[in-house]
Coordinates of C-alpha atoms in Angstrom, one line a residue:
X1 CA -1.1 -16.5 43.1
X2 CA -0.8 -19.4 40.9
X3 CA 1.4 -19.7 37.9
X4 CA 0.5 -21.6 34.9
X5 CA 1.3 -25.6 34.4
X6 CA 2.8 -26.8 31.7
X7 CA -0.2 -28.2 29.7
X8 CA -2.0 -24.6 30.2
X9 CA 1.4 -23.2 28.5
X10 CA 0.7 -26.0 25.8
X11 CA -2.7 -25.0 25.0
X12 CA -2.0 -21.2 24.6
X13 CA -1.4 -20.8 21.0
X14 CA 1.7 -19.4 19.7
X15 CA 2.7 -15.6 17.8
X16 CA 4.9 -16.1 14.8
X17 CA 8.3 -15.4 16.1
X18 CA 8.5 -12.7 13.5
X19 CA 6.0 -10.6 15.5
X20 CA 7.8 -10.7 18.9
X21 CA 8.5 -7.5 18.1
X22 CA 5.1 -6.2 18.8
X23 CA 5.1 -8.0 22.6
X24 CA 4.3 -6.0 25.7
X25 CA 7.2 -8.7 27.4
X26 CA 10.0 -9.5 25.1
X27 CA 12.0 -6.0 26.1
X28 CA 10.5 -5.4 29.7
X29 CA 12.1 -6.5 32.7
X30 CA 9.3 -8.4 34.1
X31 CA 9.0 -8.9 38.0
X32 CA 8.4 -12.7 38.1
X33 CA 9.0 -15.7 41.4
X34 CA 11.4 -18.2 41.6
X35 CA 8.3 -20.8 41.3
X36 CA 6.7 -18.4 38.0
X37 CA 10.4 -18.6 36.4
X38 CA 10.8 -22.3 37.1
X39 CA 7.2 -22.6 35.6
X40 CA 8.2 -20.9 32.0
X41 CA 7.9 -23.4 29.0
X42 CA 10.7 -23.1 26.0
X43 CA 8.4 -24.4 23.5
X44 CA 11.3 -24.2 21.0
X45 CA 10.9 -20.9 19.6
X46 CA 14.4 -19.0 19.0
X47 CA 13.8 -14.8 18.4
X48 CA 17.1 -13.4 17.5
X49 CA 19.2 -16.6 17.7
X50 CA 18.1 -17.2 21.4
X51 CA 15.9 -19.8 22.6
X52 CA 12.8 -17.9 24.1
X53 CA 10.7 -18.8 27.1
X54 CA 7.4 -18.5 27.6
X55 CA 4.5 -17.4 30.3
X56 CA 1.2 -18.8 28.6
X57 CA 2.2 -17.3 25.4
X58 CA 4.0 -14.4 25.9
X59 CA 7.9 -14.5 25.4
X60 CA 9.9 -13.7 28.8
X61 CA 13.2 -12.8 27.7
X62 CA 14.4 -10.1 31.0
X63 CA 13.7 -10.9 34.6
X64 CA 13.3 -8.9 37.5
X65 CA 13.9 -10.7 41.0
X66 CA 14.2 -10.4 44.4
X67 CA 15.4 -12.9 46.9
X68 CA 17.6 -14.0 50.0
X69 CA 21.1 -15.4 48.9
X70 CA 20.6 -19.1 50.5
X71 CA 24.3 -20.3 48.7
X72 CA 27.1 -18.9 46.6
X73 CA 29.4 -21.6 44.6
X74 CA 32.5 -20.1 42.6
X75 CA 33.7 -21.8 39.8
X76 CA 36.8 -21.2 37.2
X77 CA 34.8 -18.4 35.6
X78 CA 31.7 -17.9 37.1
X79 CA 29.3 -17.5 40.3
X80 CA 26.3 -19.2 41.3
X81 CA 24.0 -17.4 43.5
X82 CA 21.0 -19.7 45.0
X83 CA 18.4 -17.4 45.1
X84 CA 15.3 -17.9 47.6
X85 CA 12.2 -15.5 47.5
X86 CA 9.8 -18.0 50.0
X87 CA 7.7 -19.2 46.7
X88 CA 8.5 -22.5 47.5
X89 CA 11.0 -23.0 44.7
X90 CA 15.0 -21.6 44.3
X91 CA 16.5 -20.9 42.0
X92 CA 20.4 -20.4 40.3
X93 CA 21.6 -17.0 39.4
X94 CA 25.0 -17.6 37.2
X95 CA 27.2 -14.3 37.0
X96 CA 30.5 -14.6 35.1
X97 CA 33.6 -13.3 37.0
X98 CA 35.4 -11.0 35.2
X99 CA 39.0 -11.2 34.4
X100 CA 41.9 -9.4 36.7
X101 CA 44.4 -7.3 35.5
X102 CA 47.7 -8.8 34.8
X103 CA 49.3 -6.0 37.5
X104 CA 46.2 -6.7 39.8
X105 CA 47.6 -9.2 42.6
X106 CA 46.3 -12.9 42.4
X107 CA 44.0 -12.2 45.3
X108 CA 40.2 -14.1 44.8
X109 CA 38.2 -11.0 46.4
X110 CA 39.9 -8.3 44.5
X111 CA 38.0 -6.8 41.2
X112 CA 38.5 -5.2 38.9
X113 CA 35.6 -1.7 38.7
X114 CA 32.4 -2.9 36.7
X115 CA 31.8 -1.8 33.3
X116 CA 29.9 0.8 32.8
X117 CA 27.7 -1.2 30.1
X118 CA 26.3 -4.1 32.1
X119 CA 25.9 -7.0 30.1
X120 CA 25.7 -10.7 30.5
X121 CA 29.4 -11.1 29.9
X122 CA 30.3 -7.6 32.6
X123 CA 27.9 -7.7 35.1
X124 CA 27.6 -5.2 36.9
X125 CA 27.6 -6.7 40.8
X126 CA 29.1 -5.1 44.1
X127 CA 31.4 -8.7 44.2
X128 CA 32.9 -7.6 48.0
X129 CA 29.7 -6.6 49.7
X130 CA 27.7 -9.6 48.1
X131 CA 27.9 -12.4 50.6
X132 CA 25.0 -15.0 51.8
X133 CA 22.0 -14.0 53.4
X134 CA 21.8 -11.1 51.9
X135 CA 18.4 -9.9 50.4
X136 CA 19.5 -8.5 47.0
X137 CA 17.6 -7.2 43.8
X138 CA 19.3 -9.3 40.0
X139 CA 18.3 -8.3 36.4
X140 CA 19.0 -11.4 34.8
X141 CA 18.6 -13.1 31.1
X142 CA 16.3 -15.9 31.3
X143 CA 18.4 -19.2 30.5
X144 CA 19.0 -22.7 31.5
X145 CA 21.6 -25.2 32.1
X146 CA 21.3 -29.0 31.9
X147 CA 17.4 -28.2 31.5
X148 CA 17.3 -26.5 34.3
X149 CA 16.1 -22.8 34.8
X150 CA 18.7 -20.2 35.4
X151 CA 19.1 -16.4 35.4
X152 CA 22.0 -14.9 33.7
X153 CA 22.7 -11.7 35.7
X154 CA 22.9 -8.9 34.2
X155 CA 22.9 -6.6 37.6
X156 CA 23.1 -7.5 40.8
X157 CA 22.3 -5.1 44.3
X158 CA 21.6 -5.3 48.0
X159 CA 18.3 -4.6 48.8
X160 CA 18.2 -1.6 51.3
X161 CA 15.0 -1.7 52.6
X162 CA 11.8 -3.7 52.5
X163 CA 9.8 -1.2 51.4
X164 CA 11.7 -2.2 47.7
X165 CA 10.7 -5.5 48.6
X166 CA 7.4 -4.9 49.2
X167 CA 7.2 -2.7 45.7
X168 CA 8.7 -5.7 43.7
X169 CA 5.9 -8.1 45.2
X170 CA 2.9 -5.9 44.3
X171 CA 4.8 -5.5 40.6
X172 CA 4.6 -9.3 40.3
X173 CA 0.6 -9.4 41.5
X174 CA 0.3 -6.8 39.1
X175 CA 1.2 -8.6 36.1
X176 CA -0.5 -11.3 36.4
X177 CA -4.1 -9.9 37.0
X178 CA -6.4 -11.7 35.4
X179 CA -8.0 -8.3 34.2
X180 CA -5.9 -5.7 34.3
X181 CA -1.8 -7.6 33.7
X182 CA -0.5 -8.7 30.9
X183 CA 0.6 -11.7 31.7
X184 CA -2.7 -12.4 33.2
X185 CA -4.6 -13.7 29.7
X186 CA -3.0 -15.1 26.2
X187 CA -0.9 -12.4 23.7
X188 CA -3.4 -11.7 20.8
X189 CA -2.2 -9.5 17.7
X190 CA -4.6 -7.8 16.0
X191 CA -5.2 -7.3 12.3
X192 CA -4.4 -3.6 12.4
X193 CA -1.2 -4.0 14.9
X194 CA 0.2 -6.6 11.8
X195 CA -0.5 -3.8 9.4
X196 CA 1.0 -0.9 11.1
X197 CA 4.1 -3.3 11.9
X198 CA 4.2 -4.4 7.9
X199 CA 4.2 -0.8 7.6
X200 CA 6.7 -0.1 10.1
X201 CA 8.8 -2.6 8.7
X202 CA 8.5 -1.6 4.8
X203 CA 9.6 2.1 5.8
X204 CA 12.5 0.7 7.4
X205 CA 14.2 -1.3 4.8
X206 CA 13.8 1.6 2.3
X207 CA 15.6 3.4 4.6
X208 CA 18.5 1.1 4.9
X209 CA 18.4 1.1 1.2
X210 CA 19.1 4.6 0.9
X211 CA 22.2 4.2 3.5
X212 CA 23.4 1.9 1.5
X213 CA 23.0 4.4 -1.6
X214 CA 21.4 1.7 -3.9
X215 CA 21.0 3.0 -7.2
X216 CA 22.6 6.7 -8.3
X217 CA 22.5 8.3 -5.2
X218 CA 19.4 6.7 -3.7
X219 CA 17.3 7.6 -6.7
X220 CA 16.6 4.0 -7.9
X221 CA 15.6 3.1 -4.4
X222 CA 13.6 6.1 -3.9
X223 CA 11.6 5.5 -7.3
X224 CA 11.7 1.5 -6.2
X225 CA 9.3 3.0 -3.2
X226 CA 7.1 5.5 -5.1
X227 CA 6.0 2.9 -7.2
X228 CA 3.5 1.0 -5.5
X229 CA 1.8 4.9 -4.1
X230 CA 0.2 7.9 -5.8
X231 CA 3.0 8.3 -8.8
X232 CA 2.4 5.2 -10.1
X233 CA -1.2 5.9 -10.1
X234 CA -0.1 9.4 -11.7
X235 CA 1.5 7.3 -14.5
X236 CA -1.0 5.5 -15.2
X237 CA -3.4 7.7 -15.9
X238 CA -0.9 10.0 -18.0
X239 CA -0.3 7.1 -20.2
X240 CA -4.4 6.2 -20.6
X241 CA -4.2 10.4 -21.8
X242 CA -1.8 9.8 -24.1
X243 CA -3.5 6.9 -25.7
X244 CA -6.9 8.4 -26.0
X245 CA -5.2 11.5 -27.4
X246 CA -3.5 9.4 -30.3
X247 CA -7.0 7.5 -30.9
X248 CA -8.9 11.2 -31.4
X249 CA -5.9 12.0 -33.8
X250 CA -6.5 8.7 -35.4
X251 CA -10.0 9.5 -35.9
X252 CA -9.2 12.9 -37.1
X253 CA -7.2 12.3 -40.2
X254 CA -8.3 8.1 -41.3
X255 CA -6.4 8.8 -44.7
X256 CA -2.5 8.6 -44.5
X257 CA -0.4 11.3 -46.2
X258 CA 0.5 10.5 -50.1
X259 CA 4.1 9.2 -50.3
X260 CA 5.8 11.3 -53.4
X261 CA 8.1 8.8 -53.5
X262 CA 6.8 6.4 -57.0
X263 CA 9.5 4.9 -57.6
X264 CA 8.4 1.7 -54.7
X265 CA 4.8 1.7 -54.8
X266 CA 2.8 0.8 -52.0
X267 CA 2.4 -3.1 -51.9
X268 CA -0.7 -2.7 -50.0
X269 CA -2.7 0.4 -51.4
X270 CA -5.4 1.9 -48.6
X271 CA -9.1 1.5 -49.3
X272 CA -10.6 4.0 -51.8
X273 CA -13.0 6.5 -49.9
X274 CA -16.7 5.6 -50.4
X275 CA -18.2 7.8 -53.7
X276 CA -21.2 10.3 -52.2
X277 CA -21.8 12.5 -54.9
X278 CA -25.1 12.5 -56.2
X279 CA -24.4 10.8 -59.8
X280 CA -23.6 7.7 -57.9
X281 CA -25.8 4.7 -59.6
X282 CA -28.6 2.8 -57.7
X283 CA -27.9 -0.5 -56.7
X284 CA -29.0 -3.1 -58.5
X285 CA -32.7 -4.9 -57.0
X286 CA -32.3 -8.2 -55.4
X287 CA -33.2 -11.1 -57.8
X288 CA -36.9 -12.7 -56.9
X289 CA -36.9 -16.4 -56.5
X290 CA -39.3 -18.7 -58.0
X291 CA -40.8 -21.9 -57.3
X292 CA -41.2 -24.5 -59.7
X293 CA -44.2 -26.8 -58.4
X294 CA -42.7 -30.9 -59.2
X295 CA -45.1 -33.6 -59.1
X296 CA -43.9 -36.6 -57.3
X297 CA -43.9 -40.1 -58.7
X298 CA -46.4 -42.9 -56.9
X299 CA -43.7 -44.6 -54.9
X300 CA -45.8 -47.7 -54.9
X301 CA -45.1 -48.4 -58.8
X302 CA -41.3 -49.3 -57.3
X303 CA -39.8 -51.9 -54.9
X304 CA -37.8 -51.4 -52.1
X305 CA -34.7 -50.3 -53.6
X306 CA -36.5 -47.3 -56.2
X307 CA -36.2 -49.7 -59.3

């Protein structure tokens, strides 16, 4: 298996961070080597205020590994595990330590329990029973130091058997098939995933509208949302009723009602009704025009100017 250079990461175009949402990687703990880990480009892209690293173009966020323990270097508040899985590159696995109790005694291989929670911050690690040469299994938070790849462990186990090994190395093959894994050819988002997640998204913010009872009791935010389906279509076509109805009274009575007010007469009387009854007058004929035949003048009898 060969992971992807640099300029193939380069050529893959990019998802709009706004739709990392809708990636098969960005919450899976993908099985990955040291060598595919070291291979991930950052391509400065942050999702969520983190910097996000990326396998051709898919976004690698949580990482599944499994390796030999080749070092372990304690610091002031963390642990460095050097991690070797025989892909021909290590890799650091950085775990901070947490803090002892102030009745605990000042002893370096004494723990406090692990959180239930694990998180970046309380990892969840067996800190006694890790020691070197030890095959274990880390969840980590892809990160870096210095610009150099590093896992931020999450979790961290000893392997039991190798049958868990052997599970974790088909995992990897799996994902990057070229046919069948998803990290085997570029993320594309279809027009009809964007659409569904526009969807997705528009549904959600009315709803942490009406949470934060917008309006009088979420009805402003609830008629905010109906506008743009079937009611305001319903409206629409109420008001076109109403209009037409007003335009067939119109037609039904042209004259307006006589005011019996006469003491302020109306400035601008209505039109008087045409007259039909049948001692109405003919119009007059149209008046016949008549040409008078002129006889020109010889315009040789004048000069130039009509003298």
């Amino acid at each position: 298996m060969t992971s992807p250079s640099s300029s193939t990461s380069a050529l893959a175009p990019l998802v709009p961070p706004y739709l990392y949402d809708l990636s098969p990687t960005i919450h899976k703990w993908c099985a990955l080597r040291c060598a595919d880990i070291v291979a991930l480009t950052t391509r400065g892209v942050y999702f969520e205020d983190k910097l996000i690293h990326h396998y051709l173009n898919h976004p690698i966020r949580y990482i599944k590994l499994i390796g030999l323990i080749v070092s372990i270097d304690t610091f002031a508040r963390r642990r460095v595990y050097t991690i070797d899985d025989s892909s021909g590159v290590c890799i650091e696995c950085v775990a901070l330590l947490p803090l002892s109790s102030p009745e605990a005694p000042s002893n370096s291989h004494s723990h406090p329990p692990p959180s239930n929670t694990p998180s970046i911050t309380t990892p969840q690690i067996p800190w006694n029973d890790i020691t070197e040469c030890k095959v274990v299994r880390i969840l980590g938070i892809m990160g870096s130091y210095m610009h150099v790849p590093q896992l931020q462990i999450v979790k961290m186990g000893i392997v039991g058997s190798t049958d868990v090994e052997r599970k974790w190395w088909d995992e990897c093959r799996e994902l990057k098939d070229p046919e069948r894994g998803i990290l085997g050819r570029e993320w594309v988002v279809g027009s009809e995933e964007v659409e569904r997640w526009k969807r997705r998204e528009r549904r959600r913010k009315a709803r942490e509208e009406e949470k934060r009872g917008g309006g009088r009791d979420g009805r402003a935010v609830k008629k905010k949302v109906g506008s743009g389906s079937g009611s305001g279509r319903r409206e629409d076509t109420e008001r076109a009723e109403e209009k037409r109805e007003l335009a067939r009274k119109k037609m039904a009575n042209p004259q307006p009602h006589p005011s019996t007010n006469t003491s302020h007469p109306n400035p601008n009387p209505s039109r008087p009704p045409h007259e039909t009854s049948p001692n109405k007058p003919l119009p007059r004929p149209p008046i016949k025009k008549r040409f008078i035949p002129t006889i020109l003048p010889d315009l040789s009898n004048y000069d130039t100017f009509g003298y």
